[in-house]
Amino acid sequence: MKIGVMAITVLKNLVKGPDTIRYPSQPAKVTEATRGHLVNHIEDCTFCSLCQMHCPADAIKVSRPDRTWTLNQFQCVICGCCMSYCPKDCLLIEQTYLPPTTEEIIVTLIGPDEEKPEEQRNGGNRG
Amino acid sequence: MSRQIVVPFGPQHPVLPEPIHLDLVLEDERVVEAIPSIGYIHRGLEKLVEKRDFKDYVFISERICGICSFIHGATYCQSVEKIMGVEIPRRAEFLRAIWSEHSRMHSHLLWLGCFADSMGYENLFMNCWKVREKILDVMERTTGGRIIQGVNRVGGVSRDIDAEELKRIASGIPGLRADFTELTRIFDEDLTVQTRTKGIGMLPRDKAWDLGAVGPVLRGSGHAVDTRCTGYGAYDELDFKPVVRNESDCYARCMVRAEELFTSLDLVENAIDRIPAGDILTKVRGNPTGEFHARAEQPRGEVIHYVKANGKKNLVRHRVRTPTLANIPPLVHMLAGCELADVPVIVLTIDPCIGCMER
Ligand code: SF4
Ligand code: SF4
């Protein structure tokens, strides 16, 4: 039993300065693999609803008649399950974390018009 | 005899990371009896199995716990794979072992920090978490998630660790070992830790067995019981010896966890040396039929995942027996007769994970 066994560690820490970063004013550490947030390339989406069916958090709502794809970012746990079912591979997880917020963020994406497949393809190329 | 009073402890209490309620019956400053009540954060995750595809449920099973999530996911997959007769690739089993041991290290470091905090030792708390961050970095680099890895799939794992990354993990091991040695030395020698833990919260060897303690609580009372000895997954090929202490007090349980950091590190090293090349995921077709219970060793002790299926894509039943629930009766025994000031320390020595206990 001794006292002051941490003294050297404490001194080292004092000299070295803090190990933490001041998130969110400083960006968070991310790696190539980090699951930050989910995005959808809506121009490729066929509104098949597979992502909605398999989302464990019920975060996605897809409407084929309205051609909308809605994601509740507060509910999404960024598991990537929807990605593995998407037949068009238009869902993607990006590395950056979303900024902290106090309000629910619901993202609604509207797909290009189905009647004009020509325009849609051109739009896709431009994007 | 002095008058008895009841003091509520929890569900909100500075040392409790999660809500559990104890009614402490006191005589002066001495606890005569502790009456636990649970059920503050029941989320009904087991029931969800009836609504979700058994493959999507892996993500939910991982979220049963916010600390030992990886092992929950892996054990659920193990049980489903068993009833479906799926043989998963050997490499996937090794990868699961590597991530499981990282999970264990980060959980034990988290606990050591919280334990130091329960004694009011803020400095040591921060230091444990500083070291833990290095483990989380490895997790994030290799899986994409710091705490919830999300790489388990029925049939294997979804991400591989390439040779370069394995080398990088191996090269970080000596540094981690030095950090662990320093932390263990502090817990082993410091006056504050010693006076707050030695001879406190006794759980005699036979009592621990009778009350069904699991994990470090049982091993701190002299029983060499560890589910990893059963050789599930890749553990049959890895050299492993459980850590056992005989003192049966808070100090013993603390040291079991501190020493397990080193065994985990050895296991990771071992697994990196022996990992075979090959696939990481077997394609799973059809729906499961039958029932099985898989056992695995979590940082807190043995966990059991029971699944029952009848050939549909939703399982009929999923039941989890978590280590914290098994450690509540021993906790009640430890608390009887202790001083009120020691209650936080004793409660923490079972490493309560209420989130996973109540699911
Ligand atoms: S699964 Fe893919 S293609 Fe289908 S609705 Fe979802 S995002 Fe669109
Ligand atoms: S990442 Fe997971 S939680 Fe988020 S929308 Fe996709 S399936 Fe749902």
Short mmCIF file of C-alpha atoms and ligand atoms in Angstrom, two decimals:
data_model
loop_
_atom_site.label_atom_id
_atom_site.label_comp_id
_atom_site.label_asym_id
_atom_site.label_seq_id
_atom_site.Cartn_x
_atom_site.Cartn_y
_atom_site.Cartn_z
CA MET A 1 0.00 0.00 0.00
CA LYS A 2 1.50 3.27 -1.09
CA ILE A 3 0.44 6.81 -1.64
CA GLY A 4 1.11 8.92 -4.68
CA VAL A 5 1.44 5.96 -7.07
CA MET A 6 -0.24 8.01 -9.75
CA ALA A 7 1.95 11.07 -9.24
CA ILE A 8 4.20 10.46 -12.25
CA THR A 9 1.26 9.71 -14.55
CA VAL A 10 -0.50 12.86 -13.38
CA LEU A 11 2.60 14.98 -14.00
CA LYS A 12 3.03 13.45 -17.44
CA ASN A 13 -0.59 14.20 -18.28
CA LEU A 14 -0.22 17.78 -17.09
CA VAL A 15 2.78 18.34 -19.33
CA LYS A 16 1.23 16.57 -22.31
CA GLY A 17 -2.03 18.50 -22.29
CA PRO A 18 -5.50 17.11 -22.95
CA ASP A 19 -6.08 13.92 -24.91
CA THR A 20 -9.58 14.91 -25.92
CA ILE A 21 -10.64 17.05 -28.86
CA ARG A 22 -13.17 19.85 -28.63
CA TYR A 23 -15.91 18.25 -30.69
CA PRO A 24 -18.00 19.68 -32.37
CA SER A 25 -15.92 22.85 -32.83
CA GLN A 26 -13.08 20.53 -33.89
CA PRO A 27 -14.01 17.75 -36.30
CA ALA A 28 -14.36 14.21 -34.93
CA LYS A 29 -11.81 11.52 -35.77
CA VAL A 30 -13.08 9.41 -38.64
CA THR A 31 -11.61 6.45 -40.45
CA GLU A 32 -12.33 5.06 -43.90
CA ALA A 33 -14.67 2.53 -42.35
CA THR A 34 -16.57 4.93 -40.07
CA ARG A 35 -20.32 4.80 -40.36
CA GLY A 36 -21.25 8.47 -40.19
CA HIS A 37 -24.59 8.96 -41.92
CA LEU A 38 -26.75 7.44 -44.63
CA VAL A 39 -27.30 9.04 -48.03
CA ASN A 40 -29.39 8.00 -51.02
CA HIS A 41 -28.59 8.74 -54.65
CA ILE A 42 -32.22 9.28 -55.45
CA GLU A 43 -31.78 9.35 -59.24
CA ASP A 44 -31.00 5.62 -59.17
CA CYS A 45 -33.72 4.65 -56.69
CA THR A 46 -36.62 2.59 -58.03
CA PHE A 47 -38.79 3.03 -54.92
CA CYS A 48 -38.95 -0.72 -54.40
CA SER A 49 -39.37 -0.31 -50.59
CA LEU A 50 -36.92 -3.09 -49.76
CA CYS A 51 -34.95 -0.70 -47.57
CA GLN A 52 -38.10 0.27 -45.67
CA MET A 53 -39.04 -3.37 -45.14
CA HIS A 54 -35.67 -4.36 -43.71
CA CYS A 55 -34.75 -1.28 -41.68
CA PRO A 56 -34.51 -2.48 -38.06
CA ALA A 57 -35.20 1.05 -36.80
CA ASP A 58 -38.19 1.82 -39.05
CA ALA A 59 -36.40 4.96 -40.15
CA ILE A 60 -37.27 4.85 -43.85
CA LYS A 61 -40.59 5.53 -45.55
CA VAL A 62 -40.84 4.98 -49.27
CA SER A 63 -43.79 5.99 -51.41
CA ARG A 64 -43.82 4.74 -54.97
CA PRO A 65 -46.84 6.84 -56.11
CA ASP A 66 -45.31 10.06 -54.75
CA ARG A 67 -41.79 9.00 -55.73
CA THR A 68 -40.47 10.02 -52.35
CA TRP A 69 -37.91 8.47 -50.09
CA THR A 70 -37.96 9.75 -46.52
CA LEU A 71 -35.36 9.14 -43.86
CA ASN A 72 -35.74 10.07 -40.23
CA GLN A 73 -32.12 10.76 -39.35
CA PHE A 74 -32.88 10.75 -35.65
CA GLN A 75 -34.21 7.23 -35.85
CA CYS A 76 -31.58 5.82 -38.22
CA VAL A 77 -28.92 3.93 -36.30
CA ILE A 78 -26.59 3.75 -39.32
CA CYS A 79 -26.43 -0.02 -39.26
CA GLY A 80 -26.17 -0.43 -43.02
CA CYS A 81 -28.84 -3.13 -43.19
CA CYS A 82 -30.81 -1.24 -45.87
CA MET A 83 -27.68 -0.96 -48.00
CA SER A 84 -27.28 -4.70 -48.20
CA TYR A 85 -30.81 -5.11 -49.61
CA CYS A 86 -30.91 -2.21 -52.08
CA PRO A 87 -31.05 -3.71 -55.59
CA LYS A 88 -29.76 -0.51 -57.19
CA ASP A 89 -26.90 0.10 -54.73
CA CYS A 90 -27.97 3.71 -54.42
CA LEU A 91 -27.73 3.79 -50.62
CA LEU A 92 -24.38 4.76 -49.21
CA ILE A 93 -22.90 5.42 -45.81
CA GLU A 94 -20.66 8.44 -45.59
CA GLN A 95 -17.94 8.87 -43.01
CA THR A 96 -18.80 12.23 -41.48
CA TYR A 97 -21.05 12.39 -38.43
CA LEU A 98 -24.09 14.62 -38.59
CA PRO A 99 -23.85 17.79 -36.52
CA PRO A 100 -25.48 17.64 -33.08
CA THR A 101 -29.00 19.02 -32.99
CA THR A 102 -31.97 19.20 -30.68
CA GLU A 103 -34.62 18.70 -33.32
CA GLU A 104 -35.62 15.68 -35.32
CA ILE A 105 -34.25 15.85 -38.86
CA ILE A 106 -36.36 14.23 -41.54
CA VAL A 107 -34.89 14.15 -45.02
CA THR A 108 -37.30 13.73 -47.90
CA LEU A 109 -35.88 13.05 -51.33
CA ILE A 110 -38.07 13.28 -54.40
CA GLY A 111 -37.12 11.16 -57.36
CA PRO A 112 -37.02 12.42 -60.95
CA ASP A 113 -40.26 11.98 -62.91
CA GLU A 114 -40.86 8.45 -64.13
CA GLU A 115 -42.62 9.56 -67.35
CA LYS A 116 -39.47 11.11 -68.73
CA PRO A 117 -36.82 8.42 -68.64
CA GLU A 118 -34.69 10.36 -71.16
CA GLU A 119 -34.45 13.41 -68.97
CA GLN A 120 -33.79 11.30 -65.96
CA ARG A 121 -30.78 9.71 -67.59
CA ASN A 122 -29.43 13.08 -68.70
CA GLY A 123 -29.96 14.48 -65.23
CA GLY A 124 -28.07 11.55 -63.76
CA ASN A 125 -25.14 12.16 -66.09
CA ARG A 126 -24.99 15.81 -65.27
CA GLY A 127 -25.05 15.02 -61.52
CA MET B 1 -31.04 -2.35 18.80
CA SER B 2 -31.17 0.85 16.85
CA ARG B 3 -34.05 1.90 14.66
CA GLN B 4 -34.19 0.59 11.09
CA ILE B 5 -34.65 2.97 8.20
CA VAL B 6 -34.92 2.38 4.47
CA VAL B 7 -32.73 4.45 2.16
CA PRO B 8 -33.41 4.24 -1.56
CA PHE B 9 -30.31 3.78 -3.75
CA GLY B 10 -30.93 4.50 -7.42
CA PRO B 11 -32.42 4.38 -10.00
CA GLN B 12 -30.69 7.74 -10.40
CA HIS B 13 -27.37 7.75 -8.60
CA PRO B 14 -24.01 9.30 -9.52
CA VAL B 15 -22.19 5.94 -9.62
CA LEU B 16 -24.87 4.11 -11.55
CA PRO B 17 -24.40 4.32 -15.28
CA GLU B 18 -27.79 2.68 -15.66
CA PRO B 19 -30.93 2.56 -13.54
CA ILE B 20 -31.38 -0.11 -10.91
CA HIS B 21 -33.13 0.47 -7.64
CA LEU B 22 -32.04 -0.90 -4.28
CA ASP B 23 -33.93 -0.40 -1.05
CA LEU B 24 -31.25 -0.42 1.62
CA VAL B 25 -32.50 -1.33 5.06
CA LEU B 26 -30.10 0.42 7.44
CA GLU B 27 -29.32 0.16 11.10
CA ASP B 28 -27.21 3.24 11.79
CA GLU B 29 -24.69 3.17 8.93
CA ARG B 30 -24.82 -0.58 8.41
CA VAL B 31 -26.86 -2.23 5.68
CA VAL B 32 -29.00 -5.03 7.08
CA GLU B 33 -30.64 -5.99 3.86
CA ALA B 34 -30.77 -4.82 0.25
CA ILE B 35 -33.95 -5.31 -1.77
CA PRO B 36 -33.41 -4.87 -5.50
CA SER B 37 -36.08 -3.90 -7.98
CA ILE B 38 -35.54 -3.90 -11.70
CA GLY B 39 -37.51 -3.02 -14.82
CA TYR B 40 -36.73 0.64 -15.47
CA ILE B 41 -35.46 0.26 -19.00
CA HIS B 42 -37.22 -2.74 -20.44
CA ARG B 43 -37.40 -2.18 -24.20
CA GLY B 44 -39.06 -5.36 -25.41
CA LEU B 45 -36.25 -6.30 -27.76
CA GLU B 46 -36.91 -10.02 -27.42
CA LYS B 47 -40.47 -9.53 -28.60
CA LEU B 48 -39.25 -7.76 -31.74
CA VAL B 49 -37.88 -11.08 -32.99
CA GLU B 50 -41.44 -12.02 -33.97
CA LYS B 51 -41.66 -9.03 -36.30
CA ARG B 52 -38.22 -8.91 -37.89
CA ASP B 53 -36.51 -11.09 -40.42
CA PHE B 54 -34.06 -13.31 -38.50
CA LYS B 55 -31.17 -11.85 -40.52
CA ASP B 56 -32.10 -8.23 -39.80
CA TYR B 57 -32.54 -9.09 -36.14
CA VAL B 58 -28.73 -9.39 -35.83
CA PHE B 59 -28.61 -5.58 -35.73
CA ILE B 60 -31.18 -5.52 -32.95
CA SER B 61 -29.46 -8.25 -30.95
CA GLU B 62 -26.29 -6.16 -31.07
CA ARG B 63 -28.14 -3.29 -29.54
CA ILE B 64 -29.24 -5.29 -26.50
CA CYS B 65 -26.21 -3.85 -24.76
CA GLY B 66 -24.25 -0.69 -25.36
CA ILE B 67 -20.96 -2.11 -24.12
CA CYS B 68 -20.64 -5.77 -24.97
CA SER B 69 -22.69 -5.42 -28.13
CA PHE B 70 -20.37 -7.39 -30.37
CA ILE B 71 -20.60 -10.58 -28.31
CA HIS B 72 -24.41 -10.37 -28.19
CA GLY B 73 -24.53 -10.20 -31.98
CA ALA B 74 -22.02 -13.01 -32.38
CA THR B 75 -23.81 -15.29 -29.91
CA TYR B 76 -27.19 -14.71 -31.57
CA CYS B 77 -25.60 -15.57 -34.92
CA GLN B 78 -23.99 -18.67 -33.39
CA SER B 79 -27.34 -19.98 -32.23
CA VAL B 80 -29.12 -19.31 -35.54
CA GLU B 81 -26.23 -20.83 -37.49
CA LYS B 82 -26.46 -23.91 -35.31
CA ILE B 83 -30.16 -24.57 -35.99
CA MET B 84 -29.67 -23.92 -39.69
CA GLY B 85 -26.69 -26.27 -39.82
CA VAL B 86 -24.50 -23.56 -41.29
CA GLU B 87 -20.77 -24.10 -40.99
CA ILE B 88 -19.20 -20.67 -40.92
CA PRO B 89 -15.73 -20.06 -42.41
CA ARG B 90 -12.89 -20.55 -39.97
CA ARG B 91 -11.53 -17.09 -40.72
CA ALA B 92 -14.84 -15.55 -39.64
CA GLU B 93 -14.59 -17.39 -36.32
CA PHE B 94 -11.11 -15.98 -35.76
CA LEU B 95 -12.26 -12.48 -36.68
CA ARG B 96 -15.13 -12.81 -34.22
CA ALA B 97 -12.64 -13.86 -31.54
CA ILE B 98 -10.39 -10.87 -32.27
CA TRP B 99 -13.29 -8.43 -32.04
CA SER B 100 -14.75 -10.19 -28.99
CA GLU B 101 -11.47 -9.80 -27.14
CA HIS B 102 -11.26 -6.14 -28.12
CA SER B 103 -14.80 -5.75 -26.81
CA ARG B 104 -13.77 -7.37 -23.56
CA MET B 105 -10.78 -5.07 -23.17
CA HIS B 106 -12.80 -1.95 -23.83
CA SER B 107 -15.53 -3.12 -21.45
CA HIS B 108 -13.05 -3.92 -18.67
CA LEU B 109 -11.27 -0.59 -19.11
CA LEU B 110 -14.60 1.19 -18.99
CA TRP B 111 -15.42 -0.71 -15.83
CA LEU B 112 -12.04 -0.02 -14.20
CA GLY B 113 -12.66 3.66 -14.90
CA CYS B 114 -16.18 3.62 -13.44
CA PHE B 115 -14.87 1.65 -10.46
CA ALA B 116 -12.21 4.26 -9.78
CA ASP B 117 -14.94 6.89 -10.13
CA SER B 118 -17.09 5.10 -7.54
CA MET B 119 -14.24 5.63 -5.06
CA GLY B 120 -14.00 9.27 -6.07
CA TYR B 121 -10.69 8.68 -7.87
CA GLU B 122 -11.29 10.88 -10.91
CA ASN B 123 -7.68 10.84 -12.11
CA LEU B 124 -7.54 7.09 -12.45
CA PHE B 125 -10.99 7.09 -14.07
CA MET B 126 -9.83 9.41 -16.84
CA ASN B 127 -6.63 7.44 -17.34
CA CYS B 128 -8.51 4.15 -17.84
CA TRP B 129 -10.74 5.78 -20.42
CA LYS B 130 -7.74 7.28 -22.15
CA VAL B 131 -6.30 3.82 -22.68
CA ARG B 132 -9.71 2.52 -23.71
CA GLU B 133 -9.77 5.01 -26.54
CA LYS B 134 -6.90 3.13 -28.22
CA ILE B 135 -8.99 -0.04 -28.29
CA LEU B 136 -11.97 1.88 -29.68
CA ASP B 137 -9.74 3.27 -32.43
CA VAL B 138 -8.87 -0.27 -33.52
CA MET B 139 -12.56 -1.17 -33.49
CA GLU B 140 -13.49 1.85 -35.56
CA ARG B 141 -10.73 1.28 -38.09
CA THR B 142 -11.63 -2.36 -38.58
CA THR B 143 -15.43 -2.32 -38.35
CA GLY B 144 -16.62 1.25 -38.78
CA GLY B 145 -18.21 1.46 -35.34
CA ARG B 146 -16.60 2.31 -32.03
CA ILE B 147 -19.10 0.54 -29.82
CA ILE B 148 -21.68 -1.04 -32.11
CA GLN B 149 -19.62 -2.87 -34.68
CA GLY B 150 -22.40 -4.11 -36.95
CA VAL B 151 -20.21 -6.66 -38.71
CA ASN B 152 -21.88 -9.87 -37.54
CA ARG B 153 -24.04 -11.68 -40.04
CA VAL B 154 -25.80 -15.02 -39.91
CA GLY B 155 -23.14 -17.09 -41.68
CA GLY B 156 -20.02 -15.15 -40.73
CA VAL B 157 -18.90 -11.54 -40.69
CA SER B 158 -19.29 -8.79 -43.25
CA ARG B 159 -15.84 -7.23 -43.04
CA ASP B 160 -12.41 -8.72 -43.26
CA ILE B 161 -9.25 -7.43 -41.61
CA ASP B 162 -6.45 -7.43 -44.16
CA ALA B 163 -2.89 -8.55 -43.44
CA GLU B 164 -1.63 -5.01 -43.16
CA GLU B 165 -4.24 -4.05 -40.59
CA LEU B 166 -3.58 -7.27 -38.64
CA LYS B 167 0.09 -6.28 -38.54
CA ARG B 168 -0.88 -2.82 -37.37
CA ILE B 169 -3.01 -4.27 -34.56
CA ALA B 170 -0.16 -6.61 -33.57
CA SER B 171 2.32 -3.72 -33.52
CA GLY B 172 0.07 -1.82 -31.11
CA ILE B 173 -0.02 -4.68 -28.61
CA PRO B 174 3.27 -3.94 -26.77
CA GLY B 175 2.15 -0.34 -26.18
CA LEU B 176 -1.20 -1.50 -24.84
CA ARG B 177 0.52 -4.06 -22.63
CA ALA B 178 2.66 -1.29 -21.11
CA ASP B 179 -0.46 0.82 -20.50
CA PHE B 180 -2.27 -2.11 -18.87
CA THR B 181 0.76 -2.86 -16.69
CA GLU B 182 0.80 0.72 -15.45
CA LEU B 183 -2.95 0.72 -14.73
CA THR B 184 -2.79 -2.64 -12.96
CA ARG B 185 0.10 -1.40 -10.86
CA ILE B 186 -1.93 1.59 -9.72
CA PHE B 187 -4.96 -0.54 -8.82
CA ASP B 188 -2.67 -3.01 -7.06
CA GLU B 189 -0.63 -0.55 -5.00
CA ASP B 190 -2.66 2.58 -4.40
CA LEU B 191 -3.70 3.26 -0.83
CA THR B 192 -7.12 4.62 -1.83
CA VAL B 193 -7.99 1.57 -3.91
CA GLN B 194 -6.72 -0.83 -1.27
CA THR B 195 -8.60 0.70 1.64
CA ARG B 196 -11.82 0.91 -0.34
CA THR B 197 -11.74 -2.65 -1.72
CA LYS B 198 -9.80 -5.10 0.47
CA GLY B 199 -11.99 -7.27 2.69
CA ILE B 200 -15.13 -5.47 1.48
CA GLY B 201 -18.13 -7.09 -0.18
CA MET B 202 -17.12 -10.66 0.66
CA LEU B 203 -18.66 -13.43 -1.42
CA PRO B 204 -17.36 -16.74 -0.04
CA ARG B 205 -16.42 -19.46 -2.52
CA ASP B 206 -19.34 -21.79 -1.80
CA LYS B 207 -21.86 -18.93 -1.62
CA ALA B 208 -20.76 -17.69 -5.08
CA TRP B 209 -21.43 -21.14 -6.48
CA ASP B 210 -24.77 -21.62 -4.69
CA LEU B 211 -26.10 -18.22 -5.76
CA GLY B 212 -25.14 -18.84 -9.38
CA ALA B 213 -22.64 -16.03 -9.85
CA VAL B 214 -20.98 -15.81 -13.25
CA GLY B 215 -17.95 -14.21 -14.84
CA PRO B 216 -15.41 -12.20 -12.88
CA VAL B 217 -17.64 -12.31 -9.77
CA LEU B 218 -17.39 -16.12 -9.73
CA ARG B 219 -13.72 -16.15 -10.71
CA GLY B 220 -12.95 -13.61 -7.98
CA SER B 221 -14.30 -16.16 -5.52
CA GLY B 222 -11.93 -18.90 -6.60
CA HIS B 223 -13.83 -20.82 -9.29
CA ALA B 224 -12.04 -21.37 -12.60
CA VAL B 225 -15.21 -21.11 -14.68
CA ASP B 226 -15.06 -19.38 -18.04
CA THR B 227 -17.22 -20.22 -21.05
CA ARG B 228 -14.26 -19.67 -23.35
CA CYS B 229 -12.89 -22.95 -21.94
CA THR B 230 -15.70 -24.77 -23.76
CA GLY B 231 -13.93 -23.84 -27.00
CA TYR B 232 -16.78 -22.23 -28.91
CA GLY B 233 -15.85 -20.47 -32.16
CA ALA B 234 -12.11 -20.07 -32.58
CA TYR B 235 -11.38 -20.51 -28.87
CA ASP B 236 -10.69 -24.23 -29.31
CA GLU B 237 -7.49 -23.31 -31.15
CA LEU B 238 -6.39 -20.45 -28.94
CA ASP B 239 -4.34 -20.85 -25.78
CA PHE B 240 -6.46 -19.77 -22.90
CA LYS B 241 -6.42 -20.05 -19.14
CA PRO B 242 -9.03 -18.36 -16.97
CA VAL B 243 -7.90 -15.78 -14.41
CA VAL B 244 -8.83 -16.80 -10.87
CA ARG B 245 -8.40 -15.01 -7.55
CA ASN B 246 -9.21 -16.42 -4.14
CA GLU B 247 -9.69 -13.33 -1.96
CA SER B 248 -13.48 -13.19 -2.71
CA ASP B 249 -13.69 -9.44 -2.03
CA CYS B 250 -14.04 -6.31 -4.18
CA TYR B 251 -10.29 -6.23 -4.67
CA ALA B 252 -10.29 -9.77 -6.11
CA ARG B 253 -13.03 -8.95 -8.61
CA CYS B 254 -11.17 -5.81 -9.64
CA MET B 255 -7.91 -7.69 -10.14
CA VAL B 256 -9.61 -10.47 -12.11
CA ARG B 257 -10.76 -7.86 -14.61
CA ALA B 258 -7.40 -6.10 -14.65
CA GLU B 259 -5.59 -9.38 -15.32
CA GLU B 260 -8.13 -10.39 -17.96
CA LEU B 261 -6.94 -7.40 -19.97
CA PHE B 262 -3.67 -9.27 -20.43
CA THR B 263 -5.31 -12.59 -21.33
CA SER B 264 -7.41 -10.80 -23.94
CA LEU B 265 -4.30 -9.20 -25.37
CA ASP B 266 -2.61 -12.61 -25.50
CA LEU B 267 -5.66 -14.09 -27.22
CA VAL B 268 -5.65 -11.33 -29.84
CA GLU B 269 -1.94 -11.90 -30.46
CA ASN B 270 -2.55 -15.63 -30.66
CA ALA B 271 -5.46 -15.24 -33.05
CA ILE B 272 -3.48 -12.91 -35.32
CA ASP B 273 -0.70 -15.52 -35.51
CA ARG B 274 -3.03 -18.37 -36.35
CA ILE B 275 -5.79 -16.80 -38.43
CA PRO B 276 -6.32 -18.89 -41.58
CA ALA B 277 -6.92 -17.37 -45.01
CA GLY B 278 -10.23 -17.84 -46.76
CA ASP B 279 -13.82 -16.66 -46.97
CA ILE B 280 -15.53 -14.69 -44.26
CA LEU B 281 -19.19 -15.26 -45.07
CA THR B 282 -21.20 -18.37 -45.98
CA LYS B 283 -24.34 -17.74 -47.98
CA VAL B 284 -27.35 -18.69 -45.89
CA ARG B 285 -30.45 -19.92 -47.69
CA GLY B 286 -33.88 -20.77 -46.34
CA ASN B 287 -35.36 -20.25 -42.92
CA PRO B 288 -34.36 -21.83 -39.62
CA THR B 289 -36.26 -24.62 -37.90
CA GLY B 290 -35.55 -25.94 -34.41
CA GLU B 291 -34.21 -24.60 -31.16
CA PHE B 292 -30.82 -24.08 -29.67
CA HIS B 293 -29.11 -22.18 -26.92
CA ALA B 294 -25.66 -20.76 -27.52
CA ARG B 295 -23.34 -19.79 -24.69
CA ALA B 296 -20.52 -17.29 -24.80
CA GLU B 297 -18.33 -15.47 -22.33
CA GLN B 298 -19.04 -11.79 -22.12
CA PRO B 299 -16.98 -9.29 -20.16
CA ARG B 300 -19.55 -9.67 -17.37
CA GLY B 301 -19.84 -13.44 -17.51
CA GLU B 302 -21.68 -16.13 -19.34
CA VAL B 303 -24.46 -15.09 -21.70
CA ILE B 304 -27.03 -17.49 -23.13
CA HIS B 305 -28.96 -16.83 -26.32
CA TYR B 306 -31.85 -19.20 -26.79
CA VAL B 307 -33.64 -19.21 -30.15
CA LYS B 308 -36.61 -21.19 -31.39
CA ALA B 309 -37.79 -21.19 -35.00
CA ASN B 310 -40.48 -22.92 -37.01
CA GLY B 311 -39.38 -22.51 -40.61
CA LYS B 312 -40.62 -18.95 -41.04
CA LYS B 313 -38.47 -15.90 -41.58
CA ASN B 314 -39.39 -14.61 -38.13
CA LEU B 315 -38.19 -16.58 -35.14
CA VAL B 316 -40.77 -17.76 -32.61
CA ARG B 317 -38.73 -16.99 -29.54
CA HIS B 318 -35.48 -15.37 -28.60
CA ARG B 319 -34.45 -15.37 -24.98
CA VAL B 320 -31.31 -13.93 -23.51
CA ARG B 321 -29.95 -14.81 -20.08
CA THR B 322 -27.54 -12.00 -19.34
CA PRO B 323 -24.73 -12.18 -16.79
CA THR B 324 -25.93 -9.19 -14.75
CA LEU B 325 -29.19 -10.91 -13.88
CA ALA B 326 -27.25 -13.92 -12.59
CA ASN B 327 -25.08 -11.63 -10.49
CA ILE B 328 -27.94 -9.84 -8.70
CA PRO B 329 -28.49 -12.54 -6.00
CA PRO B 330 -24.74 -12.57 -5.16
CA LEU B 331 -24.89 -8.74 -5.00
CA VAL B 332 -27.72 -8.87 -2.47
CA HIS B 333 -25.64 -11.28 -0.39
CA MET B 334 -22.56 -9.02 -0.58
CA LEU B 335 -24.50 -5.94 0.47
CA ALA B 336 -25.95 -7.47 3.64
CA GLY B 337 -23.75 -6.31 6.50
CA CYS B 338 -21.68 -3.72 4.66
CA GLU B 339 -21.29 -0.01 5.46
CA LEU B 340 -23.51 2.44 3.58
CA ALA B 341 -20.43 4.20 2.15
CA ASP B 342 -19.25 0.96 0.57
CA VAL B 343 -22.49 0.31 -1.30
CA PRO B 344 -21.48 2.12 -4.53
CA VAL B 345 -18.17 0.25 -4.68
CA ILE B 346 -19.81 -3.13 -4.06
CA VAL B 347 -22.59 -2.51 -6.57
CA LEU B 348 -20.02 -1.68 -9.20
CA THR B 349 -17.98 -4.82 -8.62
CA ILE B 350 -20.62 -6.96 -10.31
CA ASP B 351 -20.22 -4.64 -13.33
CA PRO B 352 -23.96 -4.03 -13.59
CA CYS B 353 -25.21 -3.72 -17.14
CA ILE B 354 -28.86 -2.97 -16.65
CA GLY B 355 -29.55 -2.18 -20.28
CA CYS B 356 -28.72 -5.72 -21.28
CA MET B 357 -30.33 -7.28 -18.23
CA GLU B 358 -33.74 -5.78 -19.04
CA ARG B 359 -33.50 -5.62 -22.82
S1 SF4 C 1 -33.95 -0.37 -51.59
FE1 SF4 C 1 -32.76 1.09 -52.86
S2 SF4 C 1 -33.93 1.22 -54.77
FE2 SF4 C 1 -35.29 0.27 -53.28
S3 SF4 C 1 -36.45 1.99 -52.41
FE3 SF4 C 1 -34.70 1.67 -51.08
S4 SF4 C 1 -33.13 3.07 -51.86
FE4 SF4 C 1 -34.67 2.87 -53.47
S1 SF4 C 2 -28.80 2.44 -41.91
FE1 SF4 C 2 -30.00 0.96 -40.71
S2 SF4 C 2 -31.30 2.22 -39.38
FE2 SF4 C 2 -30.51 3.58 -40.99
S3 SF4 C 2 -32.09 3.53 -42.52
FE3 SF4 C 2 -30.62 1.95 -43.11
S4 SF4 C 2 -31.41 0.08 -42.17
FE4 SF4 C 2 -32.50 1.78 -41.22
#
